PDB file of C-alpha atoms in Angstrom:
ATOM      1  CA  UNK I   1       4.209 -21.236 -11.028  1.00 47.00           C
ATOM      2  CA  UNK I   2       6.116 -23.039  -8.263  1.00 44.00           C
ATOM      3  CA  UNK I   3       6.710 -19.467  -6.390  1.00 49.00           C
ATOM      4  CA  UNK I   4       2.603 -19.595  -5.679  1.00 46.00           C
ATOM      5  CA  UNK I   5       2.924 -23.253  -4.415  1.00 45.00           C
ATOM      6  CA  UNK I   6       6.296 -22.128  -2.239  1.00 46.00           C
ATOM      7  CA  UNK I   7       4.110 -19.317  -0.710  1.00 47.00           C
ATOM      8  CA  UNK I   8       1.141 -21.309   0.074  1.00 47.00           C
ATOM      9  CA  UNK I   9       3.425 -23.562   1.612  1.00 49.00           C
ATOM     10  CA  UNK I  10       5.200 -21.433   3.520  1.00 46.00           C
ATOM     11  CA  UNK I  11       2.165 -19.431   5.215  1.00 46.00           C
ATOM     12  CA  UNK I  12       1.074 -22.609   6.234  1.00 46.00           C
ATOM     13  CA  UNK I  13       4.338 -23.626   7.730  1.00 48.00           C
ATOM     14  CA  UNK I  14       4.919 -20.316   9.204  1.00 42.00           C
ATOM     15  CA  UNK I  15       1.533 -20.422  10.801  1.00 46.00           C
ATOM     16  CA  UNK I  16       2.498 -24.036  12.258  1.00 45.00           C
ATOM     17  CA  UNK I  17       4.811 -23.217  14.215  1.00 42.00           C
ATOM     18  CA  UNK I  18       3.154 -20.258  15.516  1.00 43.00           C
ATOM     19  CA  UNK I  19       0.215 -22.576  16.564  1.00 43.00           C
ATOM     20  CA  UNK I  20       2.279 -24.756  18.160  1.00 42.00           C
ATOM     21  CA  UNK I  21       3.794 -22.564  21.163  1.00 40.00           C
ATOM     22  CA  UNK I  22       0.349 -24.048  23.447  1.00 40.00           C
ATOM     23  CA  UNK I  23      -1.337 -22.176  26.457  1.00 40.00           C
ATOM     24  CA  UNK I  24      -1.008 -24.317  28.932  1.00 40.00           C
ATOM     25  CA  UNK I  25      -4.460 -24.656  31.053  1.00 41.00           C
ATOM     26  CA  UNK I  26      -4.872 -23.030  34.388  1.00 38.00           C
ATOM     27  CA  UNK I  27      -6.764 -25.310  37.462  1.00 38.00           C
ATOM     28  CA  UNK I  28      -9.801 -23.298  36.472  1.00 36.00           C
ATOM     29  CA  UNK I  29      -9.526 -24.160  32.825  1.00 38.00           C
ATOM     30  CA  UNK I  30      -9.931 -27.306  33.651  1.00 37.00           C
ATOM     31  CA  UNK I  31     -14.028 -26.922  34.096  1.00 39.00           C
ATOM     32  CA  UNK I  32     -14.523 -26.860  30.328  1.00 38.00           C
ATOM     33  CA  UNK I  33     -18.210 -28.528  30.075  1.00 38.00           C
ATOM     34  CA  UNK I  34     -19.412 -32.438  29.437  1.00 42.00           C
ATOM     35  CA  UNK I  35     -17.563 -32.565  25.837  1.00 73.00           C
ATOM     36  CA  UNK I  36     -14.150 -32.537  27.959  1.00 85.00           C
ATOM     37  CA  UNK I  37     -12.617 -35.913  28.814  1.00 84.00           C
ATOM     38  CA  UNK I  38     -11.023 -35.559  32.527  1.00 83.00           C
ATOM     39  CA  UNK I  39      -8.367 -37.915  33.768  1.00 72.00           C
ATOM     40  CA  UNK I  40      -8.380 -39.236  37.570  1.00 72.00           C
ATOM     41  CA  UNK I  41      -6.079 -36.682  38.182  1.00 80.00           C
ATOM     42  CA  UNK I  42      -8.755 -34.120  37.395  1.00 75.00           C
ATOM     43  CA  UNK I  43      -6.804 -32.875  34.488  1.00 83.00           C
ATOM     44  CA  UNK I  44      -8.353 -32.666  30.695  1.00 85.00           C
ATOM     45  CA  UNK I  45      -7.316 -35.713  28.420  1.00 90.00           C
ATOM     46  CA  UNK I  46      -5.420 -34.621  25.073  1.00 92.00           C
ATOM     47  CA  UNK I  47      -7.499 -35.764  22.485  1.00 94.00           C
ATOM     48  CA  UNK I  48      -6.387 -36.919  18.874  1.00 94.00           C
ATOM     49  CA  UNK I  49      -6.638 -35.392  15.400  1.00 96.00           C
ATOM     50  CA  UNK I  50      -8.998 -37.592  13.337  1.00 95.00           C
ATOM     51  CA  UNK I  51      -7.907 -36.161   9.992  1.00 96.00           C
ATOM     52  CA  UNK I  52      -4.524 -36.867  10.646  1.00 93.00           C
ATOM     53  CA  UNK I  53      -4.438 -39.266   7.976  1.00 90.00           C
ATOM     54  CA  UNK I  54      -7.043 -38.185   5.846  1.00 94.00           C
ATOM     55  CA  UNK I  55      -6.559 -34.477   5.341  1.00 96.00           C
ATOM     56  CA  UNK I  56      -8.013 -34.399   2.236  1.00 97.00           C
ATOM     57  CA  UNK I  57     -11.143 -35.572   3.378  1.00 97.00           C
ATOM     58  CA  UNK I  58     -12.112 -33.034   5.312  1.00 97.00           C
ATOM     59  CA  UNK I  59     -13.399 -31.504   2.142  1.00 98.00           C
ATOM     60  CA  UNK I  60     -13.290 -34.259  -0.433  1.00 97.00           C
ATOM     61  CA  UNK I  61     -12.519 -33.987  -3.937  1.00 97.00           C
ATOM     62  CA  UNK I  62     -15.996 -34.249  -5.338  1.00 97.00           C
ATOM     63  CA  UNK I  63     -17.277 -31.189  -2.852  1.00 98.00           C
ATOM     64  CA  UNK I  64     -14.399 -28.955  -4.124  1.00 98.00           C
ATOM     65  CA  UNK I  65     -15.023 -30.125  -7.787  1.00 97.00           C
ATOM     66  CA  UNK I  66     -18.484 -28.479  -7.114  1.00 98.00           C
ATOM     67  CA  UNK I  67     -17.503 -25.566  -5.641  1.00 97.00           C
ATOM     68  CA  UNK I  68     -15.274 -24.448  -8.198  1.00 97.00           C
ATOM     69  CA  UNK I  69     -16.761 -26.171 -11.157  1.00 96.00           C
ATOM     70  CA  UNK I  70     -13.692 -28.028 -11.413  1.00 96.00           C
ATOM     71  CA  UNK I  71     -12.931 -30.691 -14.162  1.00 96.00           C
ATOM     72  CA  UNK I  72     -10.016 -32.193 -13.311  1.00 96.00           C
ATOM     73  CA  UNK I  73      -8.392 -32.864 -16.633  1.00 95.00           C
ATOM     74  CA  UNK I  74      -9.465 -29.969 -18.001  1.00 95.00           C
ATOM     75  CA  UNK I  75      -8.014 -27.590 -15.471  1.00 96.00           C
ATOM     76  CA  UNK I  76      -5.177 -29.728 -13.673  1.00 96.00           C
ATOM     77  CA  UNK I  77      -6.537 -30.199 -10.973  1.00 97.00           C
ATOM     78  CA  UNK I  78      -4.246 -31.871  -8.592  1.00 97.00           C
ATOM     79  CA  UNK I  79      -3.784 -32.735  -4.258  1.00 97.00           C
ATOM     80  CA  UNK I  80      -0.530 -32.904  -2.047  1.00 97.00           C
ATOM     81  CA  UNK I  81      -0.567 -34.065   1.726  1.00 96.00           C
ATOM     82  CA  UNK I  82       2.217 -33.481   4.229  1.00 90.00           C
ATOM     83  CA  UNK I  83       2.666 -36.468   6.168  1.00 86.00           C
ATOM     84  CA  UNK I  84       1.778 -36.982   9.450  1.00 87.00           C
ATOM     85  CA  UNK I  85       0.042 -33.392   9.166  1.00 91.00           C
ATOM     86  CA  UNK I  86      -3.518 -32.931   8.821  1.00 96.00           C
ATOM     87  CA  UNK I  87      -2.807 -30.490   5.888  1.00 97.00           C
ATOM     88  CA  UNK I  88      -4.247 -30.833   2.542  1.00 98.00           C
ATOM     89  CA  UNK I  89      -2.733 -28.737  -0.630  1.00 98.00           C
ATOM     90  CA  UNK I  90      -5.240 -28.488  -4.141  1.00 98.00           C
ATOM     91  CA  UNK I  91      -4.127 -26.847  -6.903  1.00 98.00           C
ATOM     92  CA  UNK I  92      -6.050 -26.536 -10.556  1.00 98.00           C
ATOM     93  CA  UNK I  93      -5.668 -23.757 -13.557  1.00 96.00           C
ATOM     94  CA  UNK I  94      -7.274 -20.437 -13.651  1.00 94.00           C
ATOM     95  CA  UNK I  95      -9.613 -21.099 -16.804  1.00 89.00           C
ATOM     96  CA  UNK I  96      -7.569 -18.209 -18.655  1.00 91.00           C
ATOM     97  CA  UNK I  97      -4.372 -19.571 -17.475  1.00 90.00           C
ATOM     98  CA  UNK I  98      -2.933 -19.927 -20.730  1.00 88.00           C
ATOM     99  CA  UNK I  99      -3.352 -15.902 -21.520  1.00 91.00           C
ATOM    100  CA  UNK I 100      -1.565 -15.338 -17.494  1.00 89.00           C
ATOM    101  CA  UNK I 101       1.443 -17.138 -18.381  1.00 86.00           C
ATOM    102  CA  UNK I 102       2.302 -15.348 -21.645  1.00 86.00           C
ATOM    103  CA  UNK I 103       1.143 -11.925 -19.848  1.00 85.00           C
ATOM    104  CA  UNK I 104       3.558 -12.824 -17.200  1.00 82.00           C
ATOM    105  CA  UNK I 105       6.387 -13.862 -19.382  1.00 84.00           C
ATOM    106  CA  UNK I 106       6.475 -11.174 -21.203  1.00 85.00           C
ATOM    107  CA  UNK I 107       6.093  -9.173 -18.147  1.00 84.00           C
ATOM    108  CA  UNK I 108       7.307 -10.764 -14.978  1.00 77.00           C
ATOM    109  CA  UNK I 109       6.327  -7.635 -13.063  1.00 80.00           C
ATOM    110  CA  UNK I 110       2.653  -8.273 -13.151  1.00 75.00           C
ATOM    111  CA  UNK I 111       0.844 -10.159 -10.813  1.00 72.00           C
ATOM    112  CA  UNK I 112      -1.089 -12.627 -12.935  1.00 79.00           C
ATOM    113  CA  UNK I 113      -1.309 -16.228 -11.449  1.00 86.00           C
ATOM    114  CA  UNK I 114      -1.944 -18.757 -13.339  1.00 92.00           C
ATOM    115  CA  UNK I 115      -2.813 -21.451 -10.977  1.00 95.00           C
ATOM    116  CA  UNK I 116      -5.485 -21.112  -7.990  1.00 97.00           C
ATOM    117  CA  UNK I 117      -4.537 -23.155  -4.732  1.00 98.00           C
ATOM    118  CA  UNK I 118      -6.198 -24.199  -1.795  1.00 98.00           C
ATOM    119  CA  UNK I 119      -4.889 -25.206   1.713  1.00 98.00           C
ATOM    120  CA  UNK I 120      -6.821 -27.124   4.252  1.00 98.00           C
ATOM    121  CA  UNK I 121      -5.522 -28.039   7.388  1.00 97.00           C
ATOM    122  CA  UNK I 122      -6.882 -29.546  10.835  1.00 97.00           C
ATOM    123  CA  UNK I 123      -4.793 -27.915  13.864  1.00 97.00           C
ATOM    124  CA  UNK I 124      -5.524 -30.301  16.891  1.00 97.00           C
ATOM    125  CA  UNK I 125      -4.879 -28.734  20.199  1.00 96.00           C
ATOM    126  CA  UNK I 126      -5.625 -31.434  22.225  1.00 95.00           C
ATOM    127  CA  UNK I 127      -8.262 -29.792  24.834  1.00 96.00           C
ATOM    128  CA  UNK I 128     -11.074 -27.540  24.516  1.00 96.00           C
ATOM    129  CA  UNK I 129      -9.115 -24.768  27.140  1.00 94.00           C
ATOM    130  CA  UNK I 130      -5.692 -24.762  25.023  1.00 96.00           C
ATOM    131  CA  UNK I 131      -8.065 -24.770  21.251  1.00 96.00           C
ATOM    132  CA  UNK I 132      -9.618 -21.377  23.256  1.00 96.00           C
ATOM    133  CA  UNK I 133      -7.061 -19.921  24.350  1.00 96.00           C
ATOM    134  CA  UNK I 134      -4.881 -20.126  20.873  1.00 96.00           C
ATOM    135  CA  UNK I 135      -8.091 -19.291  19.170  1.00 97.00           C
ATOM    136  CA  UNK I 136      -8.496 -16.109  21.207  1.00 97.00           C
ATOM    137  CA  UNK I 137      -4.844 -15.051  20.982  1.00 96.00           C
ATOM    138  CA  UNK I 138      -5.046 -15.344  17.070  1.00 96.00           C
ATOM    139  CA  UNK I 139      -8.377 -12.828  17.411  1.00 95.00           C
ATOM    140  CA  UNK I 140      -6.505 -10.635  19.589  1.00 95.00           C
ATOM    141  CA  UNK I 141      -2.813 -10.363  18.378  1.00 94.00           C
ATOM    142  CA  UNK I 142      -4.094 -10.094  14.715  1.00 95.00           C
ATOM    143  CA  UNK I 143      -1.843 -13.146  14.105  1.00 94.00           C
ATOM    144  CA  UNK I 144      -1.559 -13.883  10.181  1.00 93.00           C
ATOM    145  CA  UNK I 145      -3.727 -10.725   9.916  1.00 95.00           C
ATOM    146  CA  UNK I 146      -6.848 -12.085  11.507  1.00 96.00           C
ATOM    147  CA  UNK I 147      -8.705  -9.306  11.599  1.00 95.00           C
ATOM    148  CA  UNK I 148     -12.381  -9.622  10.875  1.00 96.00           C
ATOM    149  CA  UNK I 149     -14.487 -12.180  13.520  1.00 97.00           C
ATOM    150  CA  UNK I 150     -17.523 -14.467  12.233  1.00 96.00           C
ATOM    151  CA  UNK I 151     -20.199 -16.021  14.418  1.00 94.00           C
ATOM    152  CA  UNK I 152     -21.820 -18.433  11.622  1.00 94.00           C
ATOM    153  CA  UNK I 153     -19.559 -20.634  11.599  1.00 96.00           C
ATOM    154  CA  UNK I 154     -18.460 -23.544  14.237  1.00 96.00           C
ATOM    155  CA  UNK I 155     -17.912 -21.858  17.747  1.00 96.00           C
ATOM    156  CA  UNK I 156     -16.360 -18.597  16.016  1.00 97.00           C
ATOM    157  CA  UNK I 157     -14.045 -17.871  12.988  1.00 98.00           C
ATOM    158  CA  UNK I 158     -11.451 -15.450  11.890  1.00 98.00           C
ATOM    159  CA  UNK I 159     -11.148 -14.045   8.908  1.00 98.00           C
ATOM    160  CA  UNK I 160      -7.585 -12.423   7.446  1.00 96.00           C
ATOM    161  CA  UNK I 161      -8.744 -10.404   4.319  1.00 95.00           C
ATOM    162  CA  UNK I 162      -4.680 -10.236   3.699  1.00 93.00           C
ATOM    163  CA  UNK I 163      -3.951 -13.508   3.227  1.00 94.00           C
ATOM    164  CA  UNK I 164      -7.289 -15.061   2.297  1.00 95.00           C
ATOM    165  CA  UNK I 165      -7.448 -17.208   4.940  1.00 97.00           C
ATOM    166  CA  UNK I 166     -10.074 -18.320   7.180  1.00 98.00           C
ATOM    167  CA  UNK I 167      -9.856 -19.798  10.603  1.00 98.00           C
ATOM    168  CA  UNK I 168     -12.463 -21.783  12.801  1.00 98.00           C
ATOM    169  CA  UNK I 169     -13.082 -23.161  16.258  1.00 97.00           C
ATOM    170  CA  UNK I 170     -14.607 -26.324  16.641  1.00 96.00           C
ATOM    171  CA  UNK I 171     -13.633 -28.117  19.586  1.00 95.00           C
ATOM    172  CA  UNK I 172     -10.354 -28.925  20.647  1.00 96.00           C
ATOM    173  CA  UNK I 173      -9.686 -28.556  16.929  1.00 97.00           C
ATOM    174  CA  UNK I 174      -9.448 -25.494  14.434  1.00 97.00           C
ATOM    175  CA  UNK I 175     -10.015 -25.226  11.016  1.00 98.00           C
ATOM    176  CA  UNK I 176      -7.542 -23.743   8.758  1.00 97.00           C
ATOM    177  CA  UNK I 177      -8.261 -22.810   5.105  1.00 98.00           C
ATOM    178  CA  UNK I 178      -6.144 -19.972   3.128  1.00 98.00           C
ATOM    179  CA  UNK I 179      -7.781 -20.013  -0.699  1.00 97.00           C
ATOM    180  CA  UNK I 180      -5.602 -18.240  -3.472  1.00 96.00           C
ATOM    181  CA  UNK I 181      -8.165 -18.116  -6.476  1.00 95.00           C
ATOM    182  CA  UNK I 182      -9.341 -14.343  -6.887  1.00 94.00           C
ATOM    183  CA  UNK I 183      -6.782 -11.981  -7.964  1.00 90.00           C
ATOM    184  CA  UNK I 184      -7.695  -9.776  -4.581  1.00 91.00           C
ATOM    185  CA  UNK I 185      -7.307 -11.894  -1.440  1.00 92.00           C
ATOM    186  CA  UNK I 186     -10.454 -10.332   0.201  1.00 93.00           C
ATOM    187  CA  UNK I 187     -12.541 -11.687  -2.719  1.00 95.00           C
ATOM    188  CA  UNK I 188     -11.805 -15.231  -1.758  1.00 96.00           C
ATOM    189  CA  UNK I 189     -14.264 -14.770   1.180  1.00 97.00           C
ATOM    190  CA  UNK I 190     -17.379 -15.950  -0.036  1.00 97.00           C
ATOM    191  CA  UNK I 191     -15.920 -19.184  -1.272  1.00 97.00           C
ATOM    192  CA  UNK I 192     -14.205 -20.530   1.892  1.00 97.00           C
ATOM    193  CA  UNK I 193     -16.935 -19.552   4.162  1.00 97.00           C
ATOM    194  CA  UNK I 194     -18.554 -22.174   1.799  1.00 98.00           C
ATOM    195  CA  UNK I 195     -16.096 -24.783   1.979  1.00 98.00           C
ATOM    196  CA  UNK I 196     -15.717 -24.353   5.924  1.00 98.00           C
ATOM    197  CA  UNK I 197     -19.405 -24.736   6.126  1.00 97.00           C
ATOM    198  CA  UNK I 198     -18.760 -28.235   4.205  1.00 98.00           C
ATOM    199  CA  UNK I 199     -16.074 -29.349   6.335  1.00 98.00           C
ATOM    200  CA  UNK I 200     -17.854 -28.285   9.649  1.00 97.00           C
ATOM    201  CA  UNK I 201     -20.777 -30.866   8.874  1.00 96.00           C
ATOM    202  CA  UNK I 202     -17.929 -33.535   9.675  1.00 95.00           C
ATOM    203  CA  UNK I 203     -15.947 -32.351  12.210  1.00 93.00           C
TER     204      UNK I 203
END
């Protein structure tokens, strides 16, 4: 059980640091509409992460309950932050988890998770040229195995049928979700197009 939580963990973390090696903005990146804050040097103003200390408010317990038909006694449902990140980590039991974990023991060979987990994170880039610029470079150097692009959602999303994971523009921010709940990553996509389209309403 704790391998699934290690390797939702370490995507994330992986991805991090990826996300963190910033294009810096050119003079002519520096035009970037009303919505950017300039400073009297001309240059954009970094702007702050408003879920930094709320991450799991960005899609709040009672929205993912609904979602998933969660009840969270019933099927464990539990929430981990990482602080002073705008990352959120839910986990809850497959309802047959019971029957997973005794196929798995007696056959640790087969892939049959037990637990479903969901990762939510807010990446702040500070301007609306840098959140562009990483947002196109993920589109196109496939990083994390974006590979399929959305329109419907925000200013443009990724999708990375590999990993399950789902990432959107909005702003100077983007919108990170990787869901582990069907037993084929690429299955997970109608449910976190539905939870990004919750979050978006507040961001």
């Amino acid at each position: 059980m704790s391998h699934y939580i290690t390797t939702a963990m370490l995507v994330f973390a992986i991805c991090l640091v990826s996300c963190k090696s910033e294009v810096k903005p050119t003079n002519a990146e520096t035009n970037v509409g009303p919505k950017q804050e300039l400073d009297s040097s001309g240059n954009p103003v970094r702007m702050a992460n408003p879920w930094l200390n709320s991450p799991c408010d960005v899609i709040t317990d009672q929205e993912f309950y609904a979602v998933f038909g969660i009840e969270e006694k019933r099927d464990l449902a539990n929430r981990d932050v990482l602080p002073g990140k705008a990352f959120c980590l839910r986990r809850w039991k497959k309802p047959d988890w019971r029957e997973r974990e005794i196929a798995q023991d007696k056959n640790p060979n087969i892939a049959t998770n037990p637990e479903s987990a969901l990762v939510v994170e807010v990446l702040n880039y500070g301007t609306l040229a840098v959140a562009s610029a990483q947002y196109e470079m993920h589109k196109k150097d496939h990083i994390n195995g974006y590979s399929e692009e959305f329109t419907d959602l925000g200013e443009g999303a990724i999708w990375s049928p590999s990993l399950g994971m789902l990432m959107v523009k909005k702003g100077h921010l983007c919108l990170q979700l990787k869901l582990d709940h069907a037993d084929n990553p690429a299955d997970n996509l109608p449910k976190i197009k539905e939870l990004a389209a919750i979050a978006l309403k507040k961001m």
